[in-house]
XYZ file of C-alpha atoms in Angstrom:
564
model
C 109.945 27.834 1.999
C 106.440 29.180 1.947
C 105.905 31.781 4.690
C 102.882 31.228 6.940
C 101.165 34.071 8.640
C 100.364 33.743 12.320
C 96.790 34.188 12.299
C 91.454 28.433 16.703
C 85.336 27.549 17.566
C 82.784 28.178 20.068
C 80.831 25.057 21.000
C 77.196 25.589 21.862
C 76.240 24.424 25.336
C 72.991 24.179 27.319
C 71.491 22.556 30.332
C 71.036 19.170 28.662
C 72.818 17.306 31.455
C 72.017 13.828 30.115
C 73.355 14.869 26.749
C 76.493 16.343 28.213
C 77.113 13.335 30.334
C 77.609 11.171 27.244
C 80.379 13.428 25.998
C 82.841 13.311 28.884
C 85.702 12.234 26.740
C 85.076 14.802 24.048
C 84.523 17.568 26.490
C 87.752 16.690 28.243
C 89.533 16.765 24.889
C 88.018 20.127 24.056
C 88.894 21.480 27.465
C 92.466 20.482 26.924
C 92.568 22.703 23.893
C 92.985 25.762 26.108
C 96.311 24.221 27.265
C 97.679 22.395 24.223
C 96.723 24.716 21.348
C 98.709 27.746 20.414
C 96.104 29.977 18.808
C 97.355 33.208 17.409
C 95.407 36.458 17.582
C 92.745 37.193 14.993
C 94.163 38.752 11.811
C 92.425 41.919 10.779
C 91.195 40.249 7.557
C 89.923 36.952 8.918
C 86.733 36.042 10.844
C 88.346 33.036 12.489
C 91.924 32.848 13.848
C 94.421 30.395 12.431
C 95.119 27.520 14.852
C 98.592 26.184 15.474
C 99.762 22.914 17.078
C 102.835 20.574 17.061
C 101.638 17.045 17.735
C 98.577 16.557 15.545
C 95.686 18.445 13.958
C 92.222 17.843 12.502
C 90.336 20.333 10.372
C 86.782 19.408 9.423
C 83.437 20.948 8.599
C 82.017 20.361 12.112
C 83.480 20.871 15.563
C 82.403 17.502 16.971
C 83.882 15.700 13.991
C 87.221 17.501 14.534
C 87.028 16.593 18.216
C 86.525 12.940 17.260
C 89.726 12.935 15.263
C 91.606 14.792 17.973
C 90.463 12.160 20.511
C 91.989 9.454 18.359
C 95.219 11.400 17.824
C 95.622 12.062 21.536
C 95.066 8.300 22.164
C 98.005 7.456 19.994
C 96.295 6.911 16.632
C 97.846 8.029 13.369
C 96.378 10.396 10.736
C 94.443 7.622 8.995
C 92.888 6.500 12.271
C 91.867 10.061 13.028
C 90.547 10.711 9.507
C 88.380 7.621 9.554
C 87.071 8.578 13.036
C 86.253 12.097 11.877
C 84.687 10.835 8.638
C 82.326 8.476 10.490
C 81.585 11.237 12.936
C 80.750 13.709 10.116
C 78.191 11.242 8.869
C 76.408 11.728 12.198
C 76.893 15.427 12.909
C 76.757 16.693 9.320
C 74.172 14.331 7.954
C 73.016 16.764 5.291
C 76.300 16.321 3.456
C 77.732 12.875 4.190
C 77.130 9.544 5.837
C 77.011 5.762 5.515
C 74.720 6.089 2.523
C 77.268 8.144 0.558
C 80.699 8.048 -0.978
C 84.044 9.719 -1.165
C 87.699 9.833 -2.048
C 90.802 10.281 0.102
C 94.438 10.966 -0.580
C 96.930 9.574 1.999
C 100.612 10.339 2.553
C 102.594 7.787 4.506
C 105.629 9.521 6.019
C 107.632 6.409 6.878
C 107.439 5.056 3.369
C 107.415 8.446 1.683
C 104.561 7.355 -0.575
C 101.129 8.841 -1.429
C 98.110 6.796 -2.337
C 94.409 7.275 -2.806
C 91.219 5.394 -1.920
C 88.284 5.619 -4.317
C 84.994 4.888 -2.616
C 82.774 6.574 -5.146
C 79.276 5.178 -5.433
C 78.377 3.025 -8.437
C 75.288 2.425 -10.487
C 73.231 -0.710 -9.724
C 73.959 -3.682 -11.985
C 70.493 -3.717 -13.489
C 70.052 -1.952 -16.839
C 68.517 1.444 -16.064
C 69.287 3.002 -19.450
C 65.547 3.720 -20.094
C 65.103 5.315 -16.650
C 64.888 9.066 -16.122
C 66.912 9.709 -13.003
C 65.017 11.959 -10.580
C 66.662 14.458 -8.183
C 65.467 12.538 -5.095
C 63.666 9.367 -4.083
C 64.703 5.716 -4.188
C 65.442 5.600 -7.977
C 68.063 8.350 -7.555
C 70.216 6.243 -5.157
C 73.512 4.694 -6.229
C 75.312 1.889 -4.356
C 77.081 3.606 -1.358
C 80.803 3.380 -0.920
C 81.597 5.116 2.356
C 81.764 2.058 4.617
C 83.980 0.106 2.213
C 86.335 3.010 1.670
C 86.829 3.999 5.311
C 87.276 0.387 6.351
C 89.806 -0.284 3.632
C 91.869 2.775 4.587
C 91.815 1.775 8.246
C 92.672 -1.862 7.531
C 95.677 -1.033 5.276
C 97.116 2.137 6.864
C 95.565 2.632 10.289
C 96.771 1.379 13.671
C 93.547 1.141 15.673
C 90.494 -1.162 15.563
C 87.299 -0.283 13.790
C 85.460 -0.232 17.168
C 87.996 2.327 18.562
C 87.673 4.813 15.742
C 83.943 4.501 15.467
C 83.300 5.091 19.155
C 82.896 8.908 18.913
C 80.401 8.618 16.020
C 78.371 6.016 17.945
C 78.266 8.394 21.002
C 77.117 11.317 18.922
C 74.324 9.332 17.232
C 73.140 7.789 20.515
C 73.290 10.870 22.800
C 72.580 13.521 20.239
C 74.078 16.911 19.548
C 72.974 20.543 19.167
C 71.560 21.606 15.750
C 73.592 24.472 14.261
C 72.175 27.336 12.189
C 73.702 25.748 9.083
C 72.182 22.344 9.699
C 68.794 23.901 10.517
C 68.759 25.933 7.306
C 69.497 22.850 5.180
C 66.591 20.966 6.754
C 64.260 23.850 5.997
C 65.545 24.312 2.471
C 64.795 20.636 1.565
C 61.881 20.018 3.863
C 59.377 19.361 1.072
C 61.182 16.231 -0.243
C 62.247 15.304 3.281
C 58.609 15.274 4.414
C 57.788 12.627 1.840
C 59.948 10.010 3.574
C 58.617 8.885 6.973
C 61.915 7.400 8.174
C 63.838 10.650 7.419
C 61.065 12.789 8.799
C 61.262 10.908 12.070
C 64.920 11.941 12.369
C 64.677 15.587 11.280
C 61.186 16.446 12.500
C 60.403 14.084 15.386
C 57.568 16.341 16.574
C 56.280 17.137 13.034
C 58.125 20.443 12.560
C 61.707 20.685 11.230
C 64.358 20.810 13.968
C 65.640 24.275 14.661
C 69.019 25.638 15.687
C 69.643 24.975 19.367
C 67.570 21.826 19.575
C 69.014 18.354 20.078
C 69.037 15.858 17.202
C 69.438 12.131 17.976
C 69.635 9.139 15.683
C 69.573 6.022 17.901
C 68.848 3.745 14.884
C 72.106 4.980 13.267
C 73.998 4.396 16.559
C 72.830 0.767 16.449
C 73.835 0.470 12.799
C 77.284 1.936 13.570
C 77.692 -0.502 16.461
C 76.962 -3.429 14.133
C 79.562 -2.251 11.592
C 82.105 -1.633 14.416
C 81.593 -5.227 15.624
C 81.278 -6.997 12.266
C 83.123 -4.927 9.743
C 81.984 -3.819 6.260
C 80.379 -7.176 5.425
C 77.567 -6.301 7.835
C 76.744 -3.375 5.562
C 77.328 -4.990 2.159
C 76.333 -8.606 2.748
C 74.565 -8.837 6.124
C 71.503 -7.507 7.860
C 72.033 -3.851 6.857
C 72.244 -4.932 3.193
C 68.927 -6.813 3.734
C 67.313 -3.622 5.121
C 68.512 -1.448 2.220
C 67.466 -4.003 -0.411
C 64.067 -4.468 1.258
C 63.378 -0.712 1.339
C 64.456 -0.401 -2.345
C 62.135 -3.182 -3.392
C 59.165 -1.637 -1.595
C 59.709 1.805 -3.089
C 60.711 1.156 -6.724
C 64.446 1.507 -6.176
C 66.985 -0.560 -8.096
C 69.657 -1.472 -5.529
C 69.643 -5.192 -4.614
C 71.592 -7.180 -2.143
C 73.720 -8.461 -5.065
C 74.604 -4.821 -5.946
C 75.786 -4.178 -2.421
C 77.764 -7.400 -2.302
C 79.463 -6.485 -5.597
C 80.746 -3.136 -4.343
C 84.444 -2.667 -3.580
C 86.576 0.346 -2.710
C 89.573 0.762 -5.048
C 93.078 1.904 -4.198
C 94.332 4.083 -7.026
C 97.464 6.050 -7.900
C 96.886 9.780 -7.320
C 97.295 12.245 -10.155
C 100.414 14.388 -9.876
C 101.569 17.671 -11.311
C 103.697 20.612 -10.491
C 102.989 24.322 -9.929
C 105.841 26.825 -9.586
C 108.070 24.043 -8.299
C 105.627 22.593 -5.794
C 104.239 19.060 -6.327
C 100.389 18.857 -6.488
C 99.056 15.421 -5.571
C 95.305 14.989 -5.980
C 92.470 12.531 -6.420
C 92.411 10.640 -9.691
C 89.504 10.098 -12.155
C 86.623 9.819 -11.954
C 86.930 12.863 -9.619
C 88.278 16.336 -10.107
C 91.936 16.400 -9.132
C 93.164 16.184 -12.711
C 91.198 19.361 -13.600
C 92.703 21.223 -10.599
C 96.172 20.473 -11.884
C 95.309 21.381 -15.477
C 93.987 24.809 -14.418
C 97.188 25.390 -12.353
C 99.273 24.417 -15.393
C 97.462 27.148 -17.399
C 97.948 29.713 -14.578
C 101.609 28.913 -14.258
C 102.167 30.811 -17.460
C 101.109 34.047 -15.853
C 102.881 36.066 -13.076
C 99.937 36.269 -10.762
C 102.006 37.465 -7.813
C 102.889 40.674 -9.643
C 99.416 42.018 -8.870
C 97.012 41.944 -5.956
C 95.022 38.627 -5.560
C 91.672 40.243 -6.615
C 93.054 42.542 -9.303
C 90.898 42.687 -12.475
C 93.585 40.952 -14.535
C 94.133 38.122 -12.138
C 90.475 37.314 -11.607
C 89.989 37.365 -15.397
C 92.954 35.042 -15.989
C 91.832 32.629 -13.348
C 88.286 32.638 -14.690
C 89.567 31.858 -18.188
C 91.684 29.008 -16.843
C 88.682 27.633 -14.955
C 86.557 27.651 -18.148
C 89.106 25.581 -20.060
C 89.666 23.114 -17.187
C 85.943 22.589 -16.789
C 85.502 22.135 -20.595
C 88.126 19.356 -20.563
C 86.670 17.851 -17.426
C 83.329 17.429 -19.161
C 84.894 16.032 -22.327
C 87.420 13.575 -20.869
C 86.869 12.607 -17.250
C 84.977 9.472 -16.409
C 85.202 6.067 -14.717
C 88.577 4.752 -15.881
C 87.133 1.216 -15.970
C 84.777 2.350 -18.714
C 86.636 5.012 -20.621
C 90.214 5.897 -21.517
C 91.031 9.100 -19.650
C 93.985 10.976 -21.271
C 95.654 11.666 -17.896
C 99.115 12.370 -19.132
C 97.798 14.554 -22.003
C 95.736 16.705 -19.667
C 98.739 17.089 -17.342
C 101.087 17.960 -20.117
C 102.641 21.459 -19.735
C 102.744 22.039 -23.491
C 99.072 21.340 -23.743
C 98.489 23.981 -21.070
C 100.552 26.465 -23.150
C 98.332 25.744 -26.094
C 95.308 26.549 -24.032
C 97.024 29.743 -22.793
C 97.201 30.984 -26.390
C 93.345 30.981 -26.508
C 93.124 33.573 -23.630
C 92.791 37.264 -24.512
C 94.025 39.275 -21.478
C 91.556 42.043 -22.288
C 88.439 40.060 -23.371
C 86.239 37.406 -21.923
C 85.942 34.224 -23.935
C 82.166 33.758 -24.414
C 82.203 30.051 -25.215
C 84.995 27.514 -24.461
C 85.315 24.137 -26.084
C 87.317 21.143 -24.974
C 90.844 20.972 -26.282
C 92.739 18.073 -27.867
C 95.234 16.786 -25.267
C 98.140 14.790 -26.692
C 97.961 10.980 -26.423
C 100.361 9.429 -23.968
C 101.510 5.552 -23.515
C 75.620 19.080 -0.649
C 79.793 17.231 0.193
C 82.217 17.683 3.096
C 85.957 17.724 3.648
C 88.449 17.033 6.424
C 92.244 17.241 6.669
C 94.475 15.506 9.240
C 98.162 15.619 10.046
C 99.829 13.568 12.786
C 103.027 14.053 14.752
C 104.963 11.728 12.344
C 103.992 13.761 9.272
C 101.329 11.390 7.933
C 98.584 13.288 6.109
C 95.054 12.643 4.913
C 92.907 14.741 2.609
C 89.352 13.257 2.554
C 86.258 14.494 0.794
C 82.865 12.786 1.163
C 79.337 13.452 -0.125
C 75.780 12.259 -0.484
C 75.519 14.542 -3.578
C 72.727 17.093 -2.851
C 72.034 18.257 0.677
C 70.173 15.332 2.288
C 70.938 13.246 -0.793
C 67.888 11.367 -2.021
C 65.886 12.555 1.035
C 65.428 8.894 1.888
C 66.393 7.103 5.143
C 66.347 3.386 5.402
C 63.785 2.400 8.045
C 65.264 1.003 11.234
C 68.875 1.859 10.292
C 69.158 5.681 10.477
C 71.078 5.599 7.166
C 70.397 8.569 4.803
C 70.997 7.641 1.178
C 72.710 9.531 -1.642
C 71.168 10.820 -4.896
C 74.208 10.288 -7.104
C 72.261 8.738 -10.017
C 71.303 12.258 -11.072
C 74.905 13.016 -11.883
C 75.266 11.196 -15.200
C 75.806 13.098 -18.437
C 73.743 12.473 -21.494
C 76.747 11.380 -23.459
C 80.511 11.169 -23.317
C 82.772 9.576 -20.702
C 80.320 10.247 -17.886
C 77.294 8.658 -19.611
C 75.412 5.987 -17.688
C 76.286 2.284 -17.618
C 75.384 -0.501 -15.179
C 77.947 -0.818 -12.449
C 79.796 2.367 -13.485
C 80.995 5.090 -11.109
C 79.722 8.567 -11.987
C 82.034 11.540 -12.295
C 82.228 14.132 -9.539
C 84.257 17.274 -8.856
C 85.632 16.322 -5.430
C 89.369 16.878 -5.285
C 91.121 16.296 -1.952
C 94.677 17.406 -2.471
C 98.128 17.296 -0.877
C 100.967 19.700 -1.785
C 104.650 18.869 -1.355
C 107.926 20.897 -1.521
C 111.085 19.011 -2.352
C 109.340 15.693 -1.808
C 108.029 16.733 1.600
C 104.200 17.127 1.828
C 103.207 20.231 3.842
C 99.656 21.052 2.761
C 96.452 18.925 3.003
C 93.293 20.613 1.771
C 89.903 20.151 0.197
C 86.381 21.549 -0.004
C 82.776 20.643 -0.708
C 80.740 22.835 -3.073
C 79.461 20.818 -6.083
C 80.735 22.445 -9.256
C 82.649 25.049 -7.284
C 84.994 22.501 -5.768
C 87.556 22.545 -8.568
C 87.651 26.310 -8.855
C 87.897 26.721 -5.102
C 90.825 24.322 -4.957
C 92.647 26.374 -7.621
C 91.967 29.586 -5.710
C 93.338 27.983 -2.440
C 96.517 26.758 -4.218
C 97.105 30.185 -5.754
C 96.467 31.950 -2.450
C 98.952 29.672 -0.617
C 101.675 29.389 -3.282
C 101.569 32.666 -5.220
C 100.379 35.127 -2.585
C 101.870 33.302 0.407
C 98.717 33.827 2.478
C 98.255 32.190 5.843
C 95.898 29.217 5.667
C 92.941 30.926 7.345
C 93.346 33.971 5.142
C 93.557 31.765 2.050
C 90.311 30.076 3.026
C 88.432 33.229 3.837
C 89.547 35.041 0.698
C 86.639 36.025 -1.571
C 85.629 33.214 -3.984
C 84.641 33.345 -7.649
C 83.662 30.726 -10.129
C 83.559 30.549 -13.920
C 82.384 27.627 -16.030
C 82.604 26.836 -19.695
C 78.853 26.293 -19.848
C 77.728 29.390 -17.948
C 77.786 33.031 -19.019
C 77.883 34.229 -15.425
C 81.005 34.872 -13.348
C 79.740 34.009 -9.846
C 81.448 36.050 -7.135
C 81.210 36.893 -3.491
C 80.279 40.504 -2.787
C 83.690 41.287 -1.264
C 85.367 41.205 -4.712
C 86.306 44.892 -5.164
C 83.840 47.039 -7.145
C 86.564 48.258 -9.518
C 87.378 44.614 -10.364
C 83.718 43.883 -10.976
C 83.333 46.941 -13.162
C 86.362 46.096 -15.305
C 85.194 42.498 -15.688
C 81.789 43.724 -16.897
C 83.506 46.032 -19.364
C 85.236 43.086 -21.107
C 82.133 41.001 -21.369
C 81.462 39.269 -18.075
C 77.994 38.909 -16.630
C 78.362 39.134 -12.845
C 76.195 37.109 -10.475
C 76.902 38.322 -6.956
C 76.485 36.161 -3.837
C 76.546 37.286 -0.168
C 79.920 37.172 1.617
C 80.891 33.744 2.911
C 78.015 32.102 1.042
C 77.415 28.355 1.403
C 77.281 28.253 -2.453
C 81.057 28.349 -2.432
C 81.551 25.299 -0.218
C 83.481 25.129 3.011
C 87.220 24.493 2.752
C 89.378 22.928 5.413
C 93.149 22.860 5.268
C 96.305 22.276 7.305
C 99.720 23.757 6.377
C 102.873 22.449 8.078
C 105.921 24.682 8.466
C 108.689 22.423 7.157
C 111.323 24.292 9.113
C 109.658 24.269 12.599
C 107.185 21.411 12.244
C 104.363 23.653 13.472
C 100.933 22.876 12.012
C 98.703 25.770 10.931
C 94.996 24.902 10.492
C 92.215 26.829 8.851
C 88.426 26.168 8.767
C 85.848 27.803 6.609
C 83.253 30.180 8.139
C 81.017 29.347 5.133
C 80.281 26.078 7.000
C 80.521 25.044 10.704
C 84.228 24.317 10.296
C 86.617 23.830 13.204
C 90.285 23.039 13.713
C 91.507 21.139 16.753
C 95.081 20.151 17.522
C 97.534 19.561 20.349
């Protein structure tokens, strides 16, 4: 049994009485935390304490989103109900990273049936031929057909216990009444204010008086509240076939975009079998292609051939070995992962332990590999994350995105919906090359870990290309070094890619490790401690002996864990 160290976020308040009045339920729930949570003391090596609870827990990238999920759990909802509530709420309170105009993937464990499934609600290319189009980083042409509404509604319909109106109520409140802008949210507005300022509808949300909103101010999106109310009352068809679809299609037509009402009507979320592997006897269950779970497992398969626990987590050897595993996993990700409806993905081959051993033979323990190519697997017949566990052992790992921070920097007039810029994520060739109606590859990798058939970890992270490497680091921290969940999340991050000469690291990586890595060929690119570049992981670990839930949230984002 994995040992868990005993290692809970301050909510900004002000004199906005009208704002506070709209949050009576949430404030009550937050107030109850002082009585129902069992937070341990701060560990010397963590910024935030680890949070513990017995009856249910939500870890997300924003305190109000976690509170939304907690509200649902305390009202008797299950993990799926709470996850859907938190996901809709994140689209309101973390609009730089997710929302109705985006996409995602979730992995669900159903305790009563002892089965795990996944919901793919990745965005897709419009059905029109865009093969001659150069996809820009923002603007209407960069937008792919959104999947968030379809995916969350499918999960709730199949595996939830509450109505859509019930689970969307917190998100509607937040959009209508507003919430306080955090430092993180304010910085993302300023960083992308140039493209934001080109879209009047988005500018009205983020700079209602002409200047970008600053930390401590209140942000409201009443148009989004109305849109959410329409979806809560009429279901996903309102978004994909009704008046919201009309609004999106009309805005696209006026601004040179390609999404039509027919594209929206053609979109469906897909239930898929997760990808599965093992690591040191633990089962790793992650999101399937076209996302990054397969690559997480492949990297762990490579690392399983080394005794990482014999040295300190940030020893020169261990960082080197993990960097080399990352390079090979990323090379294979680029070569083989794509939309399974358009390309044959060698899932079994990439999961094969013997194939991992072949890749291990390429690694020199005393030398950096300057260039890594894809292997030959054998043939066989701006993002956010939240994790939820309920009292019955149901689990959800859910990762959502609008691609870059603020996506396409486009809001649909009259709806409050901020659209993604996923069309920039195609590759020039290979399995992730563009095709009409195709889903583009991404690195998101929500993951559940089980021991002896009993899931006890739900985890995930945003972070663009760093998602896969961060997931590997989290798994190694938990399973090899037996860190507590908060310690595992706050541990210094690093990232190596097959296509990059740099080893990107946080400054806390020991100097002696950095010096040794430079001596064997690495070029070090140092980032500040707890840098947003490395995402913002959220995770929950359940002690299988006591049933106590341990939650961790990343200080690299505005993460918060609530439970009872």
